[in-house]
Coordinates of C-alpha atoms (C1' of nucleotides) in Angstrom, one line a residue:
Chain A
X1 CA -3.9 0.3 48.3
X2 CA -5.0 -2.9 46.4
X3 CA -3.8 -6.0 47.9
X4 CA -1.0 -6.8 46.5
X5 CA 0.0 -10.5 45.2
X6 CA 3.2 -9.6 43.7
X7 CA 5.0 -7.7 46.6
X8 CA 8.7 -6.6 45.1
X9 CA 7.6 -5.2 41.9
X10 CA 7.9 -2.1 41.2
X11 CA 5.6 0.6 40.1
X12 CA 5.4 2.7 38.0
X13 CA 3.7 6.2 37.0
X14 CA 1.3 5.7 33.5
X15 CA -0.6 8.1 31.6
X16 CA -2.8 8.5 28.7
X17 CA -2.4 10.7 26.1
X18 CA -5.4 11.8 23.6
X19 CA -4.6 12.7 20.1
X20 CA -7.4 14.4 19.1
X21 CA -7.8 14.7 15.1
X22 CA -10.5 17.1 13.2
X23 CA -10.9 18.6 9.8
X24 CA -11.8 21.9 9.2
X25 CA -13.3 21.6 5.5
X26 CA -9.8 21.9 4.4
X27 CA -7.1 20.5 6.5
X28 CA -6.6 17.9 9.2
X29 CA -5.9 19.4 12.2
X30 CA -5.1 18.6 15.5
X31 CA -6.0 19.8 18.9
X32 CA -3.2 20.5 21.1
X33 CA -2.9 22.2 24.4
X34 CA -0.1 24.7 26.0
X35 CA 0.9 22.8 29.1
X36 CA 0.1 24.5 32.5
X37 CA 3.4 23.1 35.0
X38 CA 6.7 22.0 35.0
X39 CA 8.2 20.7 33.2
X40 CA 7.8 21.8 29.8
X41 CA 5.4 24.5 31.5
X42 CA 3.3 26.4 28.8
X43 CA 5.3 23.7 25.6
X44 CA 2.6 22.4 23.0
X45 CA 1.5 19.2 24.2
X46 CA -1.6 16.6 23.4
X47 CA -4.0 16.2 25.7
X48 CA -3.3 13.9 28.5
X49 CA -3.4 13.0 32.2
X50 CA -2.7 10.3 34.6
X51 CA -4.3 7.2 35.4
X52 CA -5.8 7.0 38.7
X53 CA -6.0 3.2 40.1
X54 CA -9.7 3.3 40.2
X55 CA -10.0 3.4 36.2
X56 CA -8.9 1.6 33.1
X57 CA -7.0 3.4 30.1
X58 CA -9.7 3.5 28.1
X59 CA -11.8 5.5 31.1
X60 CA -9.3 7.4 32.1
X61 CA -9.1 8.6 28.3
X62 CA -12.3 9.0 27.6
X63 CA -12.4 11.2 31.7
X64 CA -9.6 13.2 29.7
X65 CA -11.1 14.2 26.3
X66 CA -14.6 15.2 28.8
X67 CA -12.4 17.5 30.6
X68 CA -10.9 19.1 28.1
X69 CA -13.9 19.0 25.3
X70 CA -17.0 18.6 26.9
X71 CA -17.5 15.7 24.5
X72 CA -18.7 11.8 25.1
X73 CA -19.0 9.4 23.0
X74 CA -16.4 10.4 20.5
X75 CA -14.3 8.0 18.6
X76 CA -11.4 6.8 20.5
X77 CA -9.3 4.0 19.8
X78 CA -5.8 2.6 21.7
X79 CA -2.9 3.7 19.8
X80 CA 0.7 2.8 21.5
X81 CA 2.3 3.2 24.4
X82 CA 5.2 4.8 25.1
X83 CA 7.7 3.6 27.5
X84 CA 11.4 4.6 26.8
X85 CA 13.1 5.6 30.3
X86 CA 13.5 9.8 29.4
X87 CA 10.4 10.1 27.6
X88 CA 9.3 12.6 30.3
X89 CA 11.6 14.6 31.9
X90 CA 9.8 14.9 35.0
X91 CA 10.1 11.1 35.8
X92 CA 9.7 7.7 34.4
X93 CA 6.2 7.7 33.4
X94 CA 4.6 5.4 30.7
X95 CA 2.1 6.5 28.4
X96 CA -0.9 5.0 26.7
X97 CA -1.9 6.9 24.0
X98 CA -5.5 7.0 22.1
X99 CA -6.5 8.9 19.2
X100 CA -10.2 10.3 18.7
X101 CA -11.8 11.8 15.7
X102 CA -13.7 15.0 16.6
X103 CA -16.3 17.4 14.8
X104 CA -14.1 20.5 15.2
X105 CA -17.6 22.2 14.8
X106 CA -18.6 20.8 18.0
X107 CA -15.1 22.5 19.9
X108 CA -16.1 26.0 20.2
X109 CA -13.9 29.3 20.4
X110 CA -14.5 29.6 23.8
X111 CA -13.2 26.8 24.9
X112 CA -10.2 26.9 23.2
X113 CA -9.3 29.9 25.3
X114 CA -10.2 28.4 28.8
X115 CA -8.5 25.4 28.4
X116 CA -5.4 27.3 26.5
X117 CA -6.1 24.7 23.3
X118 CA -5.9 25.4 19.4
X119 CA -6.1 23.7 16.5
X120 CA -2.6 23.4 14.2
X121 CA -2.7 22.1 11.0
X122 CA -0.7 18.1 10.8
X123 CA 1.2 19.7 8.0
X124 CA 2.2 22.5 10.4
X125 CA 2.6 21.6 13.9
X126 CA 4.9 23.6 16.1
X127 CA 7.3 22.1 18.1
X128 CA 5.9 19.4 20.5
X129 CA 7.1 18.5 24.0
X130 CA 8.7 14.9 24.9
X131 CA 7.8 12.7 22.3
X132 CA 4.4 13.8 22.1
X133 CA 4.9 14.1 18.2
X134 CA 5.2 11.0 17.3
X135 CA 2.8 10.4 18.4
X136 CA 0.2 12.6 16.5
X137 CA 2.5 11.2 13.4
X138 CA 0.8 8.2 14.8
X139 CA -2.0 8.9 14.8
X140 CA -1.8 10.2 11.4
X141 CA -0.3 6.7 10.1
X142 CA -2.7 4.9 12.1
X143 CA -6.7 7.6 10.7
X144 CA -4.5 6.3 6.9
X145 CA -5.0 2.6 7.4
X146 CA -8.0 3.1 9.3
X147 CA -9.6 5.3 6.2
X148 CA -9.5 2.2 4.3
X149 CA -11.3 -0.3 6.3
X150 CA -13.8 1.9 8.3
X151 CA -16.0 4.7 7.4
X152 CA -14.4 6.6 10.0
X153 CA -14.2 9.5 7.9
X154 CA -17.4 10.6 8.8
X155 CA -16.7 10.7 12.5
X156 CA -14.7 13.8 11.4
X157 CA -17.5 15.3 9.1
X158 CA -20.4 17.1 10.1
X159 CA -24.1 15.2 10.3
X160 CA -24.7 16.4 6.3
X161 CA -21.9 17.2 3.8
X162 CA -21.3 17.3 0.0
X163 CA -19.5 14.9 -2.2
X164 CA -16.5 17.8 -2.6
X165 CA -16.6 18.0 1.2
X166 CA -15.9 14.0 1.4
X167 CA -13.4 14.0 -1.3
X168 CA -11.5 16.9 0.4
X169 CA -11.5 14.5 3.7
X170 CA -10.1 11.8 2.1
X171 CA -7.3 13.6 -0.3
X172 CA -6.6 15.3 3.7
X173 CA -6.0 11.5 4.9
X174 CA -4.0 10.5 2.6
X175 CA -2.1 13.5 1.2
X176 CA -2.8 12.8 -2.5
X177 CA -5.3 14.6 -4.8
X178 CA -7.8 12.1 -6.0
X179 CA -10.2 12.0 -8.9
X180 CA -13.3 14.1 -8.5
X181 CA -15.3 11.5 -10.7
X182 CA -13.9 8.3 -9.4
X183 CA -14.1 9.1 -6.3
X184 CA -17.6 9.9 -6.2
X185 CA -18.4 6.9 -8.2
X186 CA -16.7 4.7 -6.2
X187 CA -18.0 6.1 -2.5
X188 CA -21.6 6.1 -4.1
X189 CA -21.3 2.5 -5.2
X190 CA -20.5 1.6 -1.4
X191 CA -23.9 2.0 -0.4
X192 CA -23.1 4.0 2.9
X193 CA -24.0 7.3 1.8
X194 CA -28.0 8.7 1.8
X195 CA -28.3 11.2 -0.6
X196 CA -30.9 14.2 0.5
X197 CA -33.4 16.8 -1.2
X198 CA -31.2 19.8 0.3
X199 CA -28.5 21.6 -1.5
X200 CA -25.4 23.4 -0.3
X201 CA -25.3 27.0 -1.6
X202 CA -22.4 28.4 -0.4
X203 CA -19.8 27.2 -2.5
X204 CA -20.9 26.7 -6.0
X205 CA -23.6 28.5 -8.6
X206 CA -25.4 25.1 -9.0
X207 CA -25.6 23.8 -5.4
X208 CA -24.2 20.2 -4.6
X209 CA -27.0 17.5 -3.1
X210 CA -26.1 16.9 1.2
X211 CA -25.7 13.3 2.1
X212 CA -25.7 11.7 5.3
X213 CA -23.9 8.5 6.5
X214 CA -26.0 5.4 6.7
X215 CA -24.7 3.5 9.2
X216 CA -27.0 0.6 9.0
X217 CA -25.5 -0.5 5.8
X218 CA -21.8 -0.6 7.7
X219 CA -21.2 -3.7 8.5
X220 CA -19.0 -4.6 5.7
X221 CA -17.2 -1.5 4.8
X222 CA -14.1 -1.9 2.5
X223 CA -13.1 0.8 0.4
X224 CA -9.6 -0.5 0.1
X225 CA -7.8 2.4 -1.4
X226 CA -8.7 5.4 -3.1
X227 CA -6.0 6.3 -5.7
X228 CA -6.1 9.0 -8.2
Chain B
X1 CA 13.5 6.0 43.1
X2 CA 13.5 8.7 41.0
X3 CA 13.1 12.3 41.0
X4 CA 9.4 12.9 40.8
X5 CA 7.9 15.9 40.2
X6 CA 4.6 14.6 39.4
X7 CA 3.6 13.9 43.5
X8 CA 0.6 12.7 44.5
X9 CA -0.1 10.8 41.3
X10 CA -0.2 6.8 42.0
X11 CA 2.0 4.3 40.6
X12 CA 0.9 1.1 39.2
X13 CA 1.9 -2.4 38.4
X14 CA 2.6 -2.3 34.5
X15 CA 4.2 -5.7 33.2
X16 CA 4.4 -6.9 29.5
X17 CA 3.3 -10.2 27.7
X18 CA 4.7 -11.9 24.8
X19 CA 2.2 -14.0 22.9
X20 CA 4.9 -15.9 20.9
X21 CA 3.7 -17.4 17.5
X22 CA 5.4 -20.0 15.5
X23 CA 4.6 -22.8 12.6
X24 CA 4.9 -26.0 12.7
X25 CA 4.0 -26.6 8.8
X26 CA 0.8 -27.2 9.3
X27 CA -0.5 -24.9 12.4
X28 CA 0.0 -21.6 13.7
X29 CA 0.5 -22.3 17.4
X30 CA 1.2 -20.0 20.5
X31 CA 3.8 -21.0 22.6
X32 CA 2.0 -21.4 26.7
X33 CA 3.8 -21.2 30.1
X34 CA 2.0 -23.1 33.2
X35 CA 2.6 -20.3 35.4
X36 CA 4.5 -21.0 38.5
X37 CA 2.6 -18.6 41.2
X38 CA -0.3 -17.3 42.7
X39 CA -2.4 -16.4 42.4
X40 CA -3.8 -18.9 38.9
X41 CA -0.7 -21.1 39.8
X42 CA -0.2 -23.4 37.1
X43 CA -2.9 -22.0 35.2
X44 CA -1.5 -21.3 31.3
X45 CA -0.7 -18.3 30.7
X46 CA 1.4 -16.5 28.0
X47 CA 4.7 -15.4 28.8
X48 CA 5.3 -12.3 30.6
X49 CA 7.4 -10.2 33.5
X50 CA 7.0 -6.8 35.4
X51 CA 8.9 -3.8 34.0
X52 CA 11.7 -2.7 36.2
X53 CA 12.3 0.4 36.4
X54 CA 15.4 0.6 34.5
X55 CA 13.8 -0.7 31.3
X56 CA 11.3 0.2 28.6
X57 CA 8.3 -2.4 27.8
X58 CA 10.6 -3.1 24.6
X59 CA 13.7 -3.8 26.6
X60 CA 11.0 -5.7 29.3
X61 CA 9.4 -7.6 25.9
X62 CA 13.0 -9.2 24.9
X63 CA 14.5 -9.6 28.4
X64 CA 11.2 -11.9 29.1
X65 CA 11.8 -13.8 25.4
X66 CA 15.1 -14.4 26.4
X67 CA 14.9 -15.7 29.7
X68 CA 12.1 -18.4 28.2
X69 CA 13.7 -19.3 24.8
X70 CA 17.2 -18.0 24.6
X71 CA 16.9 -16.5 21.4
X72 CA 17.3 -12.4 20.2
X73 CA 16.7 -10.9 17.1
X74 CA 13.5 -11.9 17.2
X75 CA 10.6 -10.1 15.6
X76 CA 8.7 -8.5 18.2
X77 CA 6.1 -5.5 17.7
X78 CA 3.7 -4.2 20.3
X79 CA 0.3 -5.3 20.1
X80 CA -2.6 -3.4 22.4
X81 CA -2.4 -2.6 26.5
X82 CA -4.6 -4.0 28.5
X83 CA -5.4 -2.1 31.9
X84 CA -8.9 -3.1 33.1
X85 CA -9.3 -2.8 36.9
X86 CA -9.7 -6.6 37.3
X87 CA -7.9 -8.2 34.7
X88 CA -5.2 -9.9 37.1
X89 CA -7.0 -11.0 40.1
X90 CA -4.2 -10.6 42.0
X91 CA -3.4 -6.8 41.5
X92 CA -4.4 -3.9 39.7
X93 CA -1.6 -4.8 36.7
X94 CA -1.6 -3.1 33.1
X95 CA -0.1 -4.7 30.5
X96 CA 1.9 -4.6 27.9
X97 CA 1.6 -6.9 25.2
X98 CA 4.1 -7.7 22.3
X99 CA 3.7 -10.1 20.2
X100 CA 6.5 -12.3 18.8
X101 CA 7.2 -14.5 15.6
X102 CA 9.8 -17.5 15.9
X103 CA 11.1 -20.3 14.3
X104 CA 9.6 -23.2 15.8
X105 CA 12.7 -25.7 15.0
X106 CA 14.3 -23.1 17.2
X107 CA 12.8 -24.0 20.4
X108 CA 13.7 -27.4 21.5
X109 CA 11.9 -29.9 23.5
X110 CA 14.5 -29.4 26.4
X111 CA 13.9 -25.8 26.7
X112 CA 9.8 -27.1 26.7
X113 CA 10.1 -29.4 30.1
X114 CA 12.5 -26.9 31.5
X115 CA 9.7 -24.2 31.4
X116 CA 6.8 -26.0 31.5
X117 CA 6.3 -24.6 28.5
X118 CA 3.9 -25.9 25.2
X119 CA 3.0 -25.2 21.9
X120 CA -1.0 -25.1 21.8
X121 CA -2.5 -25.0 17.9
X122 CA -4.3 -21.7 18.0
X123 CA -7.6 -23.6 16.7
X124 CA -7.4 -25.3 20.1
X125 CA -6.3 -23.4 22.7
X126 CA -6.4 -24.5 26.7
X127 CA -8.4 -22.5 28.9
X128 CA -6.1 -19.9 29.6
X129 CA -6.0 -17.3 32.6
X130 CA -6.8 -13.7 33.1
X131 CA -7.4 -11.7 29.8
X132 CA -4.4 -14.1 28.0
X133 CA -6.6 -15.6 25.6
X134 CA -8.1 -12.3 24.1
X135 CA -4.3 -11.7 24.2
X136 CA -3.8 -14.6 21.4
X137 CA -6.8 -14.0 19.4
X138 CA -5.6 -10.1 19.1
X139 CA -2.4 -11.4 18.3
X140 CA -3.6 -13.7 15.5
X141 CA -5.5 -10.8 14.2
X142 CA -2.7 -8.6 13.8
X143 CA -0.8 -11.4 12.5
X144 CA -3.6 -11.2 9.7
X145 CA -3.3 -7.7 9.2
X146 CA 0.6 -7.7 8.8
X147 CA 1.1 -10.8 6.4
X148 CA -1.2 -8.6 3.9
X149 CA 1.2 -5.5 3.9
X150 CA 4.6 -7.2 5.2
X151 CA 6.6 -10.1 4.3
X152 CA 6.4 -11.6 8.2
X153 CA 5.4 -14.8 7.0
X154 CA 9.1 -15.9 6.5
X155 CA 9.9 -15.1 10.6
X156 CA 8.1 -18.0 10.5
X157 CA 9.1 -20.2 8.4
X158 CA 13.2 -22.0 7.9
X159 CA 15.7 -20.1 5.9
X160 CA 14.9 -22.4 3.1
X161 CA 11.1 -23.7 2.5
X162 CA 9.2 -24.9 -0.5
X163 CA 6.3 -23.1 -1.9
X164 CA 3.8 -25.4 -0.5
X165 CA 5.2 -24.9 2.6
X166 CA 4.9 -21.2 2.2
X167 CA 1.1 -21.7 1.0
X168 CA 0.1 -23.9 3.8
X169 CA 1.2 -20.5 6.6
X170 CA -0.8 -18.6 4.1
X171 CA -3.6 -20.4 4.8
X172 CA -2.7 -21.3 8.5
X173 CA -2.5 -17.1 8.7
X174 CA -6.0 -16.5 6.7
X175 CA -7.5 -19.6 8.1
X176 CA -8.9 -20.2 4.6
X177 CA -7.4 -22.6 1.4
X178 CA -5.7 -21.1 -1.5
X179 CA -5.3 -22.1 -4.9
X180 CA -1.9 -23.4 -5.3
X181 CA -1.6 -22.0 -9.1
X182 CA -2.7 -18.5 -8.1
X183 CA -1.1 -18.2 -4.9
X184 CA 2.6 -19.2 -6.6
X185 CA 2.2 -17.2 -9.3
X186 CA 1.5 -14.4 -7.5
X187 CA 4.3 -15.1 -5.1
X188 CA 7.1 -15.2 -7.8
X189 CA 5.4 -12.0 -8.9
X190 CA 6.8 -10.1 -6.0
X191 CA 10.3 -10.7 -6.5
X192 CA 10.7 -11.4 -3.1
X193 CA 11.8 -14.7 -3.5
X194 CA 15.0 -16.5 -4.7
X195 CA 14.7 -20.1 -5.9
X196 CA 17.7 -22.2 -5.0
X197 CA 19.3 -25.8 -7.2
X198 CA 18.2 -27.8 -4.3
X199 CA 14.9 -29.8 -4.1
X200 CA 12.6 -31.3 -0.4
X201 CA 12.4 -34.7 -1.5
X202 CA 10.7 -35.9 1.4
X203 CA 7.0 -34.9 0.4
X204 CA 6.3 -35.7 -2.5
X205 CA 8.2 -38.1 -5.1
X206 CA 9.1 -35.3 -7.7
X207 CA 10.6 -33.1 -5.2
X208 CA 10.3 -29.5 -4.5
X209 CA 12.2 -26.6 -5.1
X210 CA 13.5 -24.5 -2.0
X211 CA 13.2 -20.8 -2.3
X212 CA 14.9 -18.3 0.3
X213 CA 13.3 -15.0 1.2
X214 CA 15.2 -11.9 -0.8
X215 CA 16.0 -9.2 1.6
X216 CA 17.2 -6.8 -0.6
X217 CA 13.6 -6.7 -2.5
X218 CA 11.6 -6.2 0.7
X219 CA 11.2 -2.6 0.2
X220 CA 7.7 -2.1 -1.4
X221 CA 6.2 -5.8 -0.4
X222 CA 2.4 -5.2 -1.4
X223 CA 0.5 -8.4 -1.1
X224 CA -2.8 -7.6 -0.8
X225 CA -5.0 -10.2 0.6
X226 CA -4.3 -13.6 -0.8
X227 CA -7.3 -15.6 -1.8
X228 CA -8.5 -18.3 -3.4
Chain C
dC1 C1' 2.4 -48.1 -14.5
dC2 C1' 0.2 -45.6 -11.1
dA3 C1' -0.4 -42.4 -7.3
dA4 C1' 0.8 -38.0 -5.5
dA5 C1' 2.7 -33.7 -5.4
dA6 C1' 4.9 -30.1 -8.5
dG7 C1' 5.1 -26.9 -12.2
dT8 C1' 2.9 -23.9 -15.5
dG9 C1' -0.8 -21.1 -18.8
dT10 C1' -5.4 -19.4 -20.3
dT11 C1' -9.7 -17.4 -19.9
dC12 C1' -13.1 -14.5 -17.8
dA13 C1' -14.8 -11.0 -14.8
dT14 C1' -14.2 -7.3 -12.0
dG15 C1' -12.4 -3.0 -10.5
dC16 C1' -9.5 0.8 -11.1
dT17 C1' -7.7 4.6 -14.1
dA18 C1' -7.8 8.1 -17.2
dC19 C1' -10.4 11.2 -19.4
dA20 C1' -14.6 14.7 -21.6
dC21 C1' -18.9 16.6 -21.8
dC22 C1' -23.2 18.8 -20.2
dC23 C1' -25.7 21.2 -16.3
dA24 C1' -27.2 25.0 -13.2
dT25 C1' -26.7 29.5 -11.7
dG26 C1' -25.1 34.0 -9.6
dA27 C1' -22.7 37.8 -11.1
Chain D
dT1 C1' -23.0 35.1 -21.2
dC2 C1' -19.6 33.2 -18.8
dA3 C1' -17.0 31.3 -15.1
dT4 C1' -17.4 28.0 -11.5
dG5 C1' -18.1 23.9 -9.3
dG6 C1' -21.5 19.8 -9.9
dG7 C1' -23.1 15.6 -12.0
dT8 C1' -22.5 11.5 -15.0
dG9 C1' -20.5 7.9 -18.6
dT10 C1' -17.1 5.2 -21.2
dA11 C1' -13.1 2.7 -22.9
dG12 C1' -8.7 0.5 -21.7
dC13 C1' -5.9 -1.8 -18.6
dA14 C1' -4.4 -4.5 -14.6
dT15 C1' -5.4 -7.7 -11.3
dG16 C1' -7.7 -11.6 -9.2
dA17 C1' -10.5 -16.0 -9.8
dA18 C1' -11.5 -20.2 -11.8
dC19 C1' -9.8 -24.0 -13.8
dA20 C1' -6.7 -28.4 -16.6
dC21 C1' -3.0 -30.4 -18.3
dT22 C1' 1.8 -32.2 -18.1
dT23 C1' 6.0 -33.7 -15.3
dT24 C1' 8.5 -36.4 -12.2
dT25 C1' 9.6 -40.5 -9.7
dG26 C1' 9.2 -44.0 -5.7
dG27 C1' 6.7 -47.9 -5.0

DNA sequence: CCAAAAGTGTTCATGCTACACCCATGA
DNA sequence: TCATGGGTGTAGCATGAACACTTTTGG
């Protein structure tokens, strides 16, 4: 027990809750896990946990995504919190949400099946417990306004990938098909992207050049939009 | 109390925090309480309260602006939650923090001694206690953020404003000038605005058209930045 | 008649959009 | 040799930036 300055109040349970976001080449997909007790035992639910009074959000968060993942160091950034009264139907408990951008490389089979975890496509989630869809539509909203500020796309890319790879990312974000040419042109003209002496085989006859992200040149990353 | 099925997990302090912004017409200012208990007693502090536990932070947010300035309706969107372990020296408290766009005309000088309250420029802001100043700056960034996508500025402003009055938040907001000739023109643009028959004379000797913010256009508000 | 703020228009540069052609290669 | 994805360039258009002149009126 902490001492307690403010003797009356009332407390009050809190959790976080990590919406963990990946791309598969293909789709944006997120990691959800069937939940283990009552209630909503064995519902799909995100990843989450409660906080324990020796640890912020942000550590109990990033204690969370380790558990369940194996992972450190992973992009993970404060969404919302959720707070209406019969959010949970187990009690009153408020909810701090984060989302983190994974390399769904990096989040093996294996572990999928210990921890009872898989991957469902945003444009085909199942049904969700509580309001824990919102807030991967959230999450969503929030990786789209994100996209155009930050090179956070790459978080979600492996180390090398191909132009087409990129491209698909970014048409994944934002749910529009975008022009093969401008696109490039424009993402080349940012200065962020080191081009290498290695092709990519397996998906063309002619082989498309690997790039890597070059995060010293960063700093002032603004892509705006990318239309058409 | 209520039925818990989640024993064993600890409960903590969670209260919210309104950083409430207004406009003078010529400064954005935050509107300061001394605070009236210990621990930091009369330090200045932004306005806040525990949630009970018969409210959500959104119902805590508006209860607390009401109890300090009287007013509803206001606009009020949830900005980050801070939860490090010794943010409140007094307690292990998370917070919840909102942040809130008024009228400044709104609040008298009455309300201001009865409260203790005072409007501090947000280019010169007391020393404030706990975390509450990164509270304001976080506030004034997302402040940024939303005037570029949403029409917010006119929360801000009187029913009925000139369009140098306008400007000047514009810049207050950006904390950079504007050209008066671009920034008009691209206001009209929008269609967001509706010029009355009725001209400020106080200002200047020709006398400036008032405008009042169209509603009914506010659907696809795009502004972009504003600069130069 | 002059100072001070208001109203408006033009030009230039930049960036985005739309679109077409050639390249390399495995089958 | 041909189908498939990869690489690059150009012309038109829209938007933003820079900038100057006229209008109004109280003093």
């Amino acid at each position: 027990m902490d001492l307690n300055k403010y003797e009356g109040e009332q407390k009050i349970l809190v959790s976080v809750d990590c919406i963990i976001l990946g791309f598969d080449g293909e789709q944006l997909k997120a990691l959800l896990v069937r939940r283990g007790f009552d209630p909503e035992k064995s519902g799909w639910s995100v990843m989450g946990g409660f906080i324990r009074s020796e640890e912020s959000a942000d550590e109990a968060a990033n204690r969370v995504l380790h558990q369940l993942t194996g992972m450190r160091n992973v992009y993970l950034e404060q969404l919302y919190t959720f707070s209406d009264l019969n959010r949970d139907s187990g009690a009153r408990v408020i909810s701090i949400t984060y989302f983190a951008l994974i390399h769904i490389t990096n989040y093996s089979e294996q572990l999928q099946e210990e921890h009872e975890t898989k991957w469902f496509s945003l444009d085909n989630l199942p049904s969700l417990i509580f309001d824990h869809k919102e807030m991967v539509l959230k999450a969503h909203a929030r990786l789209r306004e994100r996209a155009a500020t930050h090179a956070l796309g790459f978080e979600l890319l492996p180390q090398k990938f191909t132009l087409s790879q990129l491209k698909c990312l970014y048409e994944a974000i934002y749910g529009t098909p975008l022009d093969r040419r401008n696109f490039t042109k424009k993402m080349r003209s940012l200065g962020i992207l080191k081009k290498l002496n290695e092709k990519e085989t397996a998906s063309s006859r002619k082989g498309a050049f690997y790039y890597v992200f070059n995060k010293s040149r960063n700093g002032n990353f603004q892509a705006g939009r990318f239309k058409t």
